[in-house]
Structures are given as structure tokens and as C-alpha cells.
Amino acid sequence: MTGYSTNMRIKLPLFCLILQFITIILFAVFVRYDHESDARGWHDELKNHSTANADNDFYFRYPSFQDVHVMIFIGFGFLMTFLKRYGFSSVAFNFLIAAFGLQWSTLIQGFFHGFHDGKIHVGIESMINADFCTGAVLISFGAVLGKTSPVQLIVMTLIEVTLFGINEYIILNIVGAKDAGGSMTIHTFGAYFGLIVSRVLYRADLDKSRQREGSVYHSDLFAMIGTIYLWMFWPSFNSAVTAHGDDQHRTVLNTYYSLAACTLATFGFSALLNGEGKLDMVHIQNAALAGGVAVGTSGEMMLTPFGAMIAGTLAGIVSVLGYKYLTPVLDSKLKIQDTCGVHNLHGMPGILGAVIGAIVALFATADIYGDGMDDVFPMIFDGSRTAKQQSLYQFLALLVALGFAIVGGTVVGFILKLPLFGTPSDAECFEDAVYWEVPGGEGHQQLTVVVNNEDPDTQA
Amino acid sequence: MTGYSTNMRIKLPLFCLILQFITIILFAVFVRYDHESDARGWHDELKNHSTANADNDFYFRYPSFQDVHVMIFIGFGFLMTFLKRYGFSSVAFNFLIAAFGLQWSTLIQGFFHGFHDGKIHVGIESMINADFCTGAVLISFGAVLGKTSPVQLIVMTLIEVTLFGINEYIILNIVGAKDAGGSMTIHTFGAYFGLIVSRVLYRADLDKSRQREGSVYHSDLFAMIGTIYLWMFWPSFNSAVTAHGDDQHRTVLNTYYSLAACTLATFGFSALLNGEGKLDMVHIQNAALAGGVAVGTSGEMMLTPFGAMIAGTLAGIVSVLGYKYLTPVLDSKLKIQDTCGVHNLHGMPGILGAVIGAIVALFATADIYGDGMDDVFPMIFDGSRTAKQQSLYQFLALLVALGFAIVGGTVVGFILKLPLFGTPSDAECFEDAVYWEVPGGEGHQQLTVVVNNEDPDTQA
Amino acid sequence: MTGYSTNMRIKLPLFCLILQFITIILFAVFVRYDHESDARGWHDELKNHSTANADNDFYFRYPSFQDVHVMIFIGFGFLMTFLKRYGFSSVAFNFLIAAFGLQWSTLIQGFFHGFHDGKIHVGIESMINADFCTGAVLISFGAVLGKTSPVQLIVMTLIEVTLFGINEYIILNIVGAKDAGGSMTIHTFGAYFGLIVSRVLYRADLDKSRQREGSVYHSDLFAMIGTIYLWMFWPSFNSAVTAHGDDQHRTVLNTYYSLAACTLATFGFSALLNGEGKLDMVHIQNAALAGGVAVGTSGEMMLTPFGAMIAGTLAGIVSVLGYKYLTPVLDSKLKIQDTCGVHNLHGMPGILGAVIGAIVALFATADIYGDGMDDVFPMIFDGSRTAKQQSLYQFLALLVALGFAIVGGTVVGFILKLPLFGTPSDAECFEDAVYWEVPGGEGHQQLTVVVNNEDPDTQA
């Protein structure tokens, strides 16, 4: 049933094992424990009374890290299991991409952010940032879900992680924008990158696989596991790398309120836009999460709780409208086949989040922030920028993210077209059996048997 | 298939969006960051050396908050997915109710507990308490599961959250009872409130939907996800708002031992009461959790580990007996149709928990508690009450909770009968297709197709 | 359908309730809150200014404990739901074993490690260690999954927990080996114990049940929930009881990198060894986790990040090779029927982890560890051992674990053969309906109906 191009016997082991080998070599040369995880380093500090075990950043950030970890592996992984015959690939390729991506991003981000004396210093914060970077790749994965081979996905990860690191460095360190929850660096970048890749890989005959591009009852429930975990832990995501104290605390509050408001907006608009007043699982699974994206930049700022709610409400509305009206148009007119609708969950809400961040930055005053200004807007605090200037730089950062996504996505799209990497035929998309030993026998797997009988290959 | 009354096209958006709008206005007027999440407030304290970032309550409570959050959204949500054709509604209406409830309870609880200078101050503790309050509503939801429209559920949430806030204020601040894990304020109140609502909404012809009021193999496994998460994180629930230090530590220990003992009692009695010695998934899914409810009041007290185990064992036994013998009687004699058996999981164990709390309070001595008395029983510590008096006030609190539940549930039940809110017909209960676009096509959704063919509408 | 021997009507309640009763008595006599969870004890320390609430070990270890708790109850529980008709038993017997095991191990470990003035002092660390001990039993459960009655499992738990406690005491306190993540005490011991039990309980006619010893599509997705949670939280498992500060921090880093590398090795070798280049869900579900086992001993040591990656890569390769080539041989030649392949996930990687630990110990120098040597290798720090001696003692510990597993497993295997405990017939293995009221009606449960029609009983 599967053609030559999707046979992964040689390609997949080759890519997995060679990349792992190279990564180990690079880690051996460059990566070292940081001063908080190194036995001698930390104990020297303890001996000098310059710190105490309770001050180890591990205790401030590890719970947040684990929440982010759950979002990456369970959240993204299960959110994509909604497809009736692509559950294995969704959760397992998500696993593969993230496991490779976090190693590679440790290196790339380390070169830009954690390089000391020729070595990359790793610790709890580098782990969070590595997970964050894989988040961008998994968003792009959502756009091409079901239409790419695992080797294509590994190649995409390799390049996208690298571009993510450069883009992030420019936005945070050169432009000097704030984006702790990644509205720009993660969501906008990841979404438009994936959409452009999907555009380049446009499949005119995808209709041959459309009968598999939907859900069944229990696959929608598996997807809800992903949704709910993403929703619950988004406050940890947005606050994971903000400053200790009030910053983490406030970011959590803002994200919590934004998501709650977004959920009501999503249910309301989902029923409103359906002719019979029925709710659509696709909206609940996705649009209800847009509130987390929409406060990714502004969550650490003095957004105010009701400001967070307005952000979340707008994001939910935009996202449902996108699923209803925009996704079909992107597909038919712009030739962008966006499997998971990442444009509605990450793309538009990411831009919205960037704009909200720029607006909130505009109103930053010493009266509101006090000395907390140093944590949120250090350049306003030290007088090197006005609030208005900071706001403009926030907008500039959005343009940088969009630029990197569009150029990078185009390049990667054409690279992925190389026959070398293999790709399923138009009639083999959204089908686990192409890459997996699907269980045979009684019951469920009859589903697959039935599927194979009416497989497009046979129809073609 | 769905009659006029369940068409949610106008009603659901109207309620969601108007309530969200009102909530945003009220947040704008009343809600402010507290001194630990406000940039200026916290940094002023830091500047005065009156605190350090590590002392921010965020670090003492956020991990517990996230565990509670998982219980509310995954725990309650998936526990109710056991119904074969109501999984979408179970997990998603749970999501909707909780997302609205936590906003509304932030306001209601804020007026009673966090009001300073005309403003409600929010932070990590208000987030936990808001989640707690939604827990009571979700317990009530369990009693009416499958028989109410989402608009009815939103109206119930609106009123029940309000009554919860008043009841909690009376119990904690006026009666001066202790109830950190909510045996009375959450479980007893939520369960009897829901049972009374279910009584008022009694459906004589529910038999028309009974063929859907059961589980299928995989829906029971989805429900076990909910069960296990509730079971694991219950120690976090009971300890989330107890005092720092030994109190949180001890509450966790007590809840852990209570639940472990409860689990063995549940397996034992489940097999014992079944004619063939087989186990019943309903018992494992629910009764094994009663141990958490039974130490909701006494968990922070010097209950002792073996005391916790006795509490858990009793709760498991009472709960299994309830499912086996009491639920059918409630249905046939008292006309209380309790879909999830909340009387067995939350009602009776809640009362048991209140009684255990009163008994343990009776034995509170300075010898046992030392200065820790101030955290657990401040009125005994400062001499304004004896242990015996505290015990009596604990009993009084139980009566208050029951009173609020019964009166409140009656009022809400009659309000929910208003045709305005819509409700499924007796033949449409426990059916997702009434409110959802259920996936069509091959495989699982044939279940639904089959279902529709033999739908009561057709039979009628 | 079920014969006399599997009727649990009397046996299961008897064992559950009597053991719970005995446990409560023993707790009443022996178990007390430790100085950090006792109201008076902790407040006396606070009064003497010898500590502060933030120093309570609860805040250093509770988040890790909850992650471990999730691994034990969700991780192990759902990992074993891959069997098409044994999902109820997998997740629920896992629940029962762990709930009893954690109580019993609190007593056993308490006698060896927490005994003060004739009392067992319990707190957050005893909770973690109790959960750890149940982990070993659940590994053994994986070897006999589907072939044992719940009463047999309870008896196995009772004895195995006791032997675990003795073995652990010898390894940690007498041999003086380090094994914070339990490569030896948990994984090696649990795996070989279970394999030997399975050998003694060898079923020559298991072919009568083989048609049920496989997965269906959605059961594999349920199993992936278990896999991903184990994978994500393994850093918490290995670091849960290591020393505060750099030790917990470093153990988390090492485990994170080991698992990431293991995942790529697993995907690579899974595709490589399959004739058609397809991936095998069994490998992804299990072998990808071997990286956590492989750094269980060495995780707290100065393994270096690339060292962790090498460990993980080796473990993934060994594990996939084991599933592919060794498991069939164990079954056909050695008469070891290893349902879950625990030899590949815990056995060989456990030995690998012990060896890696011994090797890394060999290179422990004051230059690398500084004063941190006191936390990792206290006997090297205080001069009572050289690094070479420590390394030899690490190897000795592995032999002790293997010895206890083999002798203990043999004894327990023969005990479990006593007719008293009941056991399913060879034709009734891997079948929930033997112990459970399986839901009847439409849809999924037709699976069971079909199953019953072609049940071996009928064939026989």
C-alpha cells in the first residue's frame, strides 16, 4: 500500500541516529552544568555564604517547567489525536519532534543566550526555553499534520529550531522587545512558518484523503485531553521565565482570567455561528485556548485582570470566526491547507497578543510599576527608552517574527520537497498505516481494515 | 431531532456573552492585583526589606493550585465521561461551568473575603478559592448530568456560586468553623444542592432515555482518567489553603492515607456486594475517592495517620453501600435521579467528614498542638472558645451547609424549570447530538448513527 | 464462564479488609507525624528560631512527590491498558496494588529508615519512598499482567514490599551504595522478581488466550497516556529524594537529556528492525522510557549532559533489541512469559543503569565535586572509601538486588500457586470479564460480546 517514498526503513534510522550522534558530540564539546546544577560550583557558592539551597532557581521554576513539559508532550500531542486514523502519528511524531527539538534548541539557544567562556551553561531555565522552542515547531507541525513523513518533520525541526533561535535573539536582545510567553517568538513565528510550509507543499489532490481528515467520537475525547491540559497549564507557560516574585504571580493571574473569558466567548460564538445552534468540538478544542496566546506578550505587564479578560474574549471571537470563515478560504483561495487550524489558534491570536503587548507597553508609567519596572521594562526603567519607544519596538518585533516565519517557511518548504526525505502520496495522507504497524484482529482495528479496503489507492 | 427548547442558537450565546460582558465590567470596577502580584506594591515591600521574592505566597501555593486546577477540569470533567453518548457534553459543559464559575466566584468570594478599600484583591489564594467554589457547582452538575441544557447549567452556576459565597462566609467567618478541604462548604453543600435541584426537576419518563444512561468499555477508561487524577491530587486540594509549614504538610499526609485505605475498602465491598464476586467500575471510579471528602474538614487537624485511615475506610464502605442500596431507593421512592451518584461520593462522605472534624476538634489540647493551635483553631488558642465549644460550632456549620443546600437547591430547581432556559425532552437525555455536531462517517460515529435510528424520538 | 478459582466474592474482600484492618492497627501503634508535619513539633522549632516555614521539606519535595504519584497511578496504570480486553484490570489492579503497597511500605521502610524511639516518623520523604516501593511491585505486575487474580497480586505485594525494604536497606545502608532513582532497588529488583514469578507460574497452554494478548487502536492511545506521563515526570522520579540544591537540579537535567536521546534511538531502531520500515507502538510505548531507568543510579552524579545522552541512547537500543529478539526467546526457550516486556524496559536498562553508576563513581574526584561530594558520595568525602572502592560497592549492590529478586521471586511464585488465592484458567487470561461487570449494550461492548462468543471456554 505504501509507496517507496514513505518507506522509512533506512531514512528514519539514519536521520535519528546520525543527528543524535552529532548532538552528543556537540554536547560533549560545548554543554556544561550551570553554577546551580554543578556540584562544585554550587557548593562553592554555599561555602561563601552567597546563597542557600532554597535560593536555587530550581525551586522557583521546576513546577512551571513540568507544566510546560506536559503542555508540549501531552497537550500538543493529544490535541492532534482528533484525526480518526492518525492518532499514533499525532502523539508519537509530536514526541519525536519535541525530543529532538529540545536537544537541538539547547545548543542553538545556548549559543545565543547561555554562552560563557566558550561553553553553554544549562539549568532549569535552559530546559524551559528548549521546551518553548519545540512549541513553535509543534505549532508548525499542526499546519502540515498528516501530510508529511517523519523524516520531513525532523528536517523541518532542525532548521526551524535554528531560525527560532536567531529570531528570538533578534527580538529579545537586539530589538529589546518583551515576549515572555512567546506571542511573537513562539505563536506568530510557529504558525506562519507552518502555514507557509503548508503553502509550498500544497497538494492539489488532497481530496483523495479527505475522507480521513475528520474525527470519530472517541478521537475527539482524546483531543480534549490535550485541550484541557494546554488550557490549565498556560498560566505556567506564560510565567515560566518571567522574573521571580510579583512577575510570575501576575502573569499567572492574567493568563488565568484571559483563558476563562476566552472560553465563554468560544462557546457563545460556536453556538451562534452554527445554523442549528449546536456546538462544534473543533472550536472548543482550539479557540478556547486562544486566550493564552493573546496574553503571551502582555501577561507579565500591568495588564489588569479585566484587561486580560478583554484580551481573552477578543481572542476567542477571532479564533472561532477564523475556523468558521477563514480556514475554508485559506484552503480554496490561498492554497494553504491548515490541518489543525493553527492560523486561528496561534496565528491571529499571536498577532493580537503582540499588538496588545505593544499597547500595554505604551501605558507603562513609574507610578504603576514602581521599581517593578526594572523587571518588566528594564530599558524604560534605566531611562534609555520611553514607553512610546518601547511600544514601537514591540511592533517592530512582530514584523521581525513575521518576516522570519515567511522567509524561513518558504525555504524549508522547498527543502522538504526534495524526494530524499520521502512524503506520503495525496491518497495516503492522514493514515497511520503508512508509518505504523497498526494492530490487527477484532474490534477497533477493523476500522483500519475497512479503511484499507476503501483506501484511495484502490479507488485510484 | 432536537426540539425548540434545546436549540441553543440564541440563548447560549446571549447568556455566555452578556454574563462575560457584565463580569468584565465588574472586574474593571472592583478587581485589583493584591500586594504580592502588583508590580509597585511588591517592589515597595522588597525595597523596605519587609519581604523577599522567595516569600511570595505564589511559591507556597502555586503547585497546589495547579493540582486543584487539574482536579476541576480533568478530574471532574473526565469522571463524567463514563456515559456512552454524553462524553462531549460531560467534559465540555464541565469546562464551561468552571470557566464561568471561577470568574463569578472571584467576585462573590472577593466581596466577602478579599475586600480592601472598596476593591477586591486577587492573587494565588483567590484563584484557589475560586476553583474550590466551582468544585461545588460541578458536584451539583453530577446530580443533573445529562438532563439539563447548558443554559440551565449557567443559570445554576450563577446562583449557586453566589449562595456558596454566602454559605462559606457564614461557616468560616461567623460560625468560626474550620473546613479547609470543604467537607461542608464544598461537598455537602454541592451534593445536596444538586440532589434537591434534581428532585425538583424530576422526570417521570426518564426511562425513555435510560438505554443511554450507561457506559461502554472505552468510556469507562476515559472516566478512570478523571478518577485517578482526583485521587492523586486530593492531598493538594485539602492542603491548598491551610497554613504554611506543618499544616500543609500534615494535611497532605492525612489525605494520602485516608484515600489509600478507602481504596482497599472500596475494592473489598464492591466484590462482596456483587453476587458473582465481580467488581463494579462505578464503585472504583467513585467510592475510592470518598476518602478525600471524609478528611476535608479534619485533614489539617492532628487526626493522626491511623485516624485518617479509619476515616477513609468508613467513607469507602458508606459510599459503596450507597451506590448498591441507596441510589435505587432515592430514584424510585424519593424521586431523586442522581446521575453520577453524588450522594454517595460527596453527600454522605461530606457529612461524615463534617462529623469527623467535629470529633477531632473535641480532642484539641495545647499538649497536642502547641503553638500550632493558632493555625488550626485560633479561637481555642486565644482562649475565646473551648475545644468542646469549637466542636459544637463545627456541627452547627454542617447544619448551615445543609440548610443552604436544601433551600438554595429548591429555589434554583424551580427557576431552572422556566421554559426560557430550554431543557431536553425526557427522550433526549444523555445524548450529545442534542447540543453537538457529532462526527459522522465511519467507525465510532456509527454508534451515534445507530443510536439515532433507535432514538426515543423515533420510538415516540 | 468464570470457574470457581476466580470467583472473588469472599477472597478479595477478606484480603482487602483484613489487611487494611491490620495496617490500621500497626499504624496506630507505630506511625507518628515527623517533626515537620507535627503541629507541636514544628511550632516548637519555629519558636526556637531554628527554622522557618519556607524551610519545611514539604516545599522542596511535594511537587516532585506529585509527579512520582502521577507516574505510579497514571503512568504505570495506563501504560498497561494497551491490552484490548484488559483495560479495567490494568488500571484498577494497578490502583489497588499501589494503594495497598504504599501503606505497607510505609511500615516496612519505616522500620528500616524512619524508626525513632520505637515510632515510625512519616512526612513527605516517607511518602515518596512508599510510592517508589510500589513502583517495584508494579514493574513485577507488568510481567504477570493478565495471568494473575487480584488476590494473588495482593499477596505478591505484601511479600515483595517486605523484601524490597530489606533489599533497599542492605544496598543503601550496609553496602553503602548510591541509587537515588532506583536503577537497582526498583527497576532491576522489580523486573527480575516479576520475571521469576512469571517463570514459576509458567502456563504451557497460554495460547488459548493469545488472541486477547494484543492491542486495538484506541487501547494503544490509552497506553500512550501512560508512556508520556512516565517520560515527562521521570526527572522528578530520579531527583525526588536527592539532596537539596544542585543535586536535585542536576539529576533533573541528566534524566531529561537521557530520555530525549533514548527517544531518538528508539524511533531509529524501531524502524530499522522492521522489515517494512514501519514503527512499532510497543517500542515507542516502552523503549523510549528506558533512558530514565538507565540514569537512575548515576543521575545525581556528575554524569555530564552528554554522558546522560550516551546512557539514554544505549538504553533505547538495548530495549528495542530486547523487544525484537529477546522476548520471544525468553518465552519459547526459558518459559518466561513477560506480558509487558519488563525485561526490556526495566530489567536490562536497570542493570545498565547500575553499571553506569559504578563507572561514574569510579571517576569521582574532589576536583569535580568540591564539597558537593558530601551529598553524592559521603564515604568518599569523609575519606572512608576511595572512588574505586565506591565503584566496587556499586557493583556489589547490583548483585544483591539480583539475588533478592531471584530468590524472592522464586519463593513468591510458589506461594502464588496455592489454590487458596485463585487464578484464571489458561483460557481466561487477559480478560476483564473474569473480574469485572463489563458494560453491556451497544457499540464498544459488542467487542466483549463477540469476544465471549469465541471465548476459549467455548472452543475448549
mmCIF file of C-alpha atoms in Angstrom, chain A residues 36-170:
data_model
loop_
_atom_site.group_PDB
_atom_site.id
_atom_site.type_symbol
_atom_site.label_atom_id
_atom_site.label_comp_id
_atom_site.label_asym_id
_atom_site.label_seq_id
_atom_site.Cartn_x
_atom_site.Cartn_y
_atom_site.Cartn_z
ATOM 1 C CA GLU A 36 23.313 25.986 40.172
ATOM 2 C CA SER A 37 23.479 22.385 38.969
ATOM 3 C CA ASP A 38 27.237 21.838 39.154
ATOM 4 C CA ALA A 39 28.298 20.039 42.331
ATOM 5 C CA ARG A 40 31.428 22.055 42.914
ATOM 6 C CA GLY A 41 30.110 25.354 41.592
ATOM 7 C CA TRP A 42 27.025 25.396 43.792
ATOM 8 C CA HIS A 43 28.818 24.158 46.875
ATOM 9 C CA ASP A 44 31.495 26.814 46.432
ATOM 10 C CA GLU A 45 28.743 29.416 46.477
ATOM 11 C CA LEU A 46 27.183 27.783 49.527
ATOM 12 C CA LYS A 47 30.569 27.805 51.254
ATOM 13 C CA ASN A 48 30.955 31.522 50.527
ATOM 14 C CA HIS A 49 27.532 32.122 52.072
ATOM 15 C CA SER A 50 26.490 33.878 48.881
ATOM 16 C CA THR A 51 23.421 31.657 48.564
ATOM 17 C CA ALA A 52 21.347 28.905 50.215
ATOM 18 C CA ASN A 53 19.846 25.749 48.777
ATOM 19 C CA ALA A 54 16.383 27.308 48.907
ATOM 20 C CA ASP A 55 17.593 30.064 46.549
ATOM 21 C CA ASN A 56 18.446 27.578 43.820
ATOM 22 C CA ASP A 57 16.389 28.634 40.809
ATOM 23 C CA PHE A 58 15.266 25.014 40.559
ATOM 24 C CA TYR A 59 12.711 25.618 43.319
ATOM 25 C CA PHE A 60 11.313 28.730 41.639
ATOM 26 C CA ARG A 61 10.904 27.221 38.197
ATOM 27 C CA TYR A 62 10.758 23.428 38.217
ATOM 28 C CA PRO A 63 6.984 23.193 38.873
ATOM 29 C CA SER A 64 6.401 25.589 35.975
ATOM 30 C CA PHE A 65 8.807 23.616 33.805
ATOM 31 C CA GLN A 66 6.892 20.408 34.405
ATOM 32 C CA ASP A 67 3.626 22.126 33.481
ATOM 33 C CA VAL A 68 5.219 23.360 30.260
ATOM 34 C CA HIS A 69 6.567 19.855 29.646
ATOM 35 C CA VAL A 70 3.027 18.466 29.968
ATOM 36 C CA MET A 71 1.764 21.063 27.509
ATOM 37 C CA ILE A 72 4.408 20.121 24.954
ATOM 38 C CA PHE A 73 4.112 16.341 25.156
ATOM 39 C CA ILE A 74 0.542 15.697 26.328
ATOM 40 C CA GLY A 75 -1.061 18.995 25.330
ATOM 41 C CA PHE A 76 0.132 19.309 21.753
ATOM 42 C CA GLY A 77 0.378 15.536 21.337
ATOM 43 C CA PHE A 78 -3.172 14.687 22.254
ATOM 44 C CA LEU A 79 -4.740 17.847 20.820
ATOM 45 C CA MET A 80 -3.753 16.440 17.425
ATOM 46 C CA THR A 81 -5.210 12.966 18.029
ATOM 47 C CA PHE A 82 -8.601 14.239 16.847
ATOM 48 C CA LEU A 83 -7.976 12.683 13.426
ATOM 49 C CA LYS A 84 -9.709 9.319 13.227
ATOM 50 C CA ARG A 85 -6.799 7.367 11.726
ATOM 51 C CA TYR A 86 -3.783 9.453 12.645
ATOM 52 C CA GLY A 87 -3.676 9.169 16.434
ATOM 53 C CA PHE A 88 -0.467 7.126 16.578
ATOM 54 C CA SER A 89 1.360 9.530 14.311
ATOM 55 C CA SER A 90 -0.023 12.621 16.045
ATOM 56 C CA VAL A 91 1.085 11.744 19.525
ATOM 57 C CA ALA A 92 4.271 9.881 18.549
ATOM 58 C CA PHE A 93 5.665 12.241 15.896
ATOM 59 C CA ASN A 94 4.912 15.055 18.336
ATOM 60 C CA PHE A 95 7.026 13.066 20.811
ATOM 61 C CA LEU A 96 9.843 12.549 18.307
ATOM 62 C CA ILE A 97 9.940 16.167 17.155
ATOM 63 C CA ALA A 98 9.934 17.506 20.691
ATOM 64 C CA ALA A 99 12.569 15.051 21.928
ATOM 65 C CA PHE A 100 14.916 16.052 19.117
ATOM 66 C CA GLY A 101 13.915 19.716 19.163
ATOM 67 C CA LEU A 102 14.681 20.227 22.833
ATOM 68 C CA GLN A 103 18.213 18.893 22.400
ATOM 69 C CA TRP A 104 18.893 20.953 19.317
ATOM 70 C CA SER A 105 17.418 24.117 20.787
ATOM 71 C CA THR A 106 19.559 23.679 23.898
ATOM 72 C CA LEU A 107 22.515 24.075 21.561
ATOM 73 C CA ILE A 108 21.110 26.878 19.404
ATOM 74 C CA GLN A 109 19.667 28.942 22.261
ATOM 75 C CA GLY A 110 22.785 28.182 24.257
ATOM 76 C CA PHE A 111 24.969 29.801 21.633
ATOM 77 C CA PHE A 112 22.849 32.937 21.764
ATOM 78 C CA HIS A 113 21.869 33.182 25.415
ATOM 79 C CA GLY A 114 23.931 30.884 27.637
ATOM 80 C CA PHE A 115 27.430 31.076 26.235
ATOM 81 C CA HIS A 116 30.108 31.642 28.867
ATOM 82 C CA ASP A 117 33.831 31.119 28.227
ATOM 83 C CA GLY A 118 33.098 29.070 25.152
ATOM 84 C CA LYS A 119 30.672 26.774 26.937
ATOM 85 C CA ILE A 120 26.882 26.542 27.025
ATOM 86 C CA HIS A 121 25.651 26.516 30.618
ATOM 87 C CA VAL A 122 22.478 24.539 31.173
ATOM 88 C CA GLY A 123 19.984 24.512 34.024
ATOM 89 C CA ILE A 124 16.293 24.789 34.698
ATOM 90 C CA GLU A 125 15.860 27.943 32.595
ATOM 91 C CA SER A 126 17.550 26.436 29.544
ATOM 92 C CA MET A 127 15.232 23.434 29.877
ATOM 93 C CA ILE A 128 12.169 25.688 29.844
ATOM 94 C CA ASN A 129 13.463 27.656 26.874
ATOM 95 C CA ALA A 130 14.242 24.455 24.980
ATOM 96 C CA ASP A 131 10.712 23.222 25.564
ATOM 97 C CA PHE A 132 9.367 26.612 24.455
ATOM 98 C CA CYS A 133 11.281 26.365 21.188
ATOM 99 C CA THR A 134 9.852 22.929 20.454
ATOM 100 C CA GLY A 135 6.422 24.506 21.000
ATOM 101 C CA ALA A 136 6.956 26.665 17.907
ATOM 102 C CA VAL A 137 7.892 23.604 15.855
ATOM 103 C CA LEU A 138 4.848 21.694 17.098
ATOM 104 C CA ILE A 139 2.616 24.590 16.055
ATOM 105 C CA SER A 140 4.085 24.355 12.559
ATOM 106 C CA PHE A 141 3.560 20.588 12.726
ATOM 107 C CA GLY A 142 -0.144 21.291 13.266
ATOM 108 C CA ALA A 143 -0.346 23.033 9.896
ATOM 109 C CA VAL A 144 1.204 20.134 7.987
ATOM 110 C CA LEU A 145 -0.232 17.322 10.144
ATOM 111 C CA GLY A 146 -0.955 14.169 8.190
ATOM 112 C CA LYS A 147 0.804 15.318 5.051
ATOM 113 C CA THR A 148 4.476 14.899 5.920
ATOM 114 C CA SER A 149 6.802 11.985 6.643
ATOM 115 C CA PRO A 150 8.684 11.794 9.954
ATOM 116 C CA VAL A 151 11.925 12.478 8.115
ATOM 117 C CA GLN A 152 10.469 15.662 6.649
ATOM 118 C CA LEU A 153 9.408 16.617 10.165
ATOM 119 C CA ILE A 154 12.888 16.050 11.576
ATOM 120 C CA VAL A 155 14.417 18.177 8.838
ATOM 121 C CA MET A 156 11.841 20.894 9.494
ATOM 122 C CA THR A 157 12.661 20.738 13.209
ATOM 123 C CA LEU A 158 16.389 21.021 12.569
ATOM 124 C CA ILE A 159 16.034 24.195 10.518
ATOM 125 C CA GLU A 160 13.089 25.754 12.333
ATOM 126 C CA VAL A 161 14.775 25.439 15.731
ATOM 127 C CA THR A 162 17.821 27.183 14.302
ATOM 128 C CA LEU A 163 15.764 30.018 12.839
ATOM 129 C CA PHE A 164 13.751 30.245 16.067
ATOM 130 C CA GLY A 165 16.966 30.849 17.990
ATOM 131 C CA ILE A 166 18.103 33.623 15.665
ATOM 132 C CA ASN A 167 14.660 35.231 15.537
ATOM 133 C CA GLU A 168 14.329 35.111 19.317
ATOM 134 C CA TYR A 169 17.776 36.597 19.802
ATOM 135 C CA ILE A 170 16.960 39.493 17.490
#
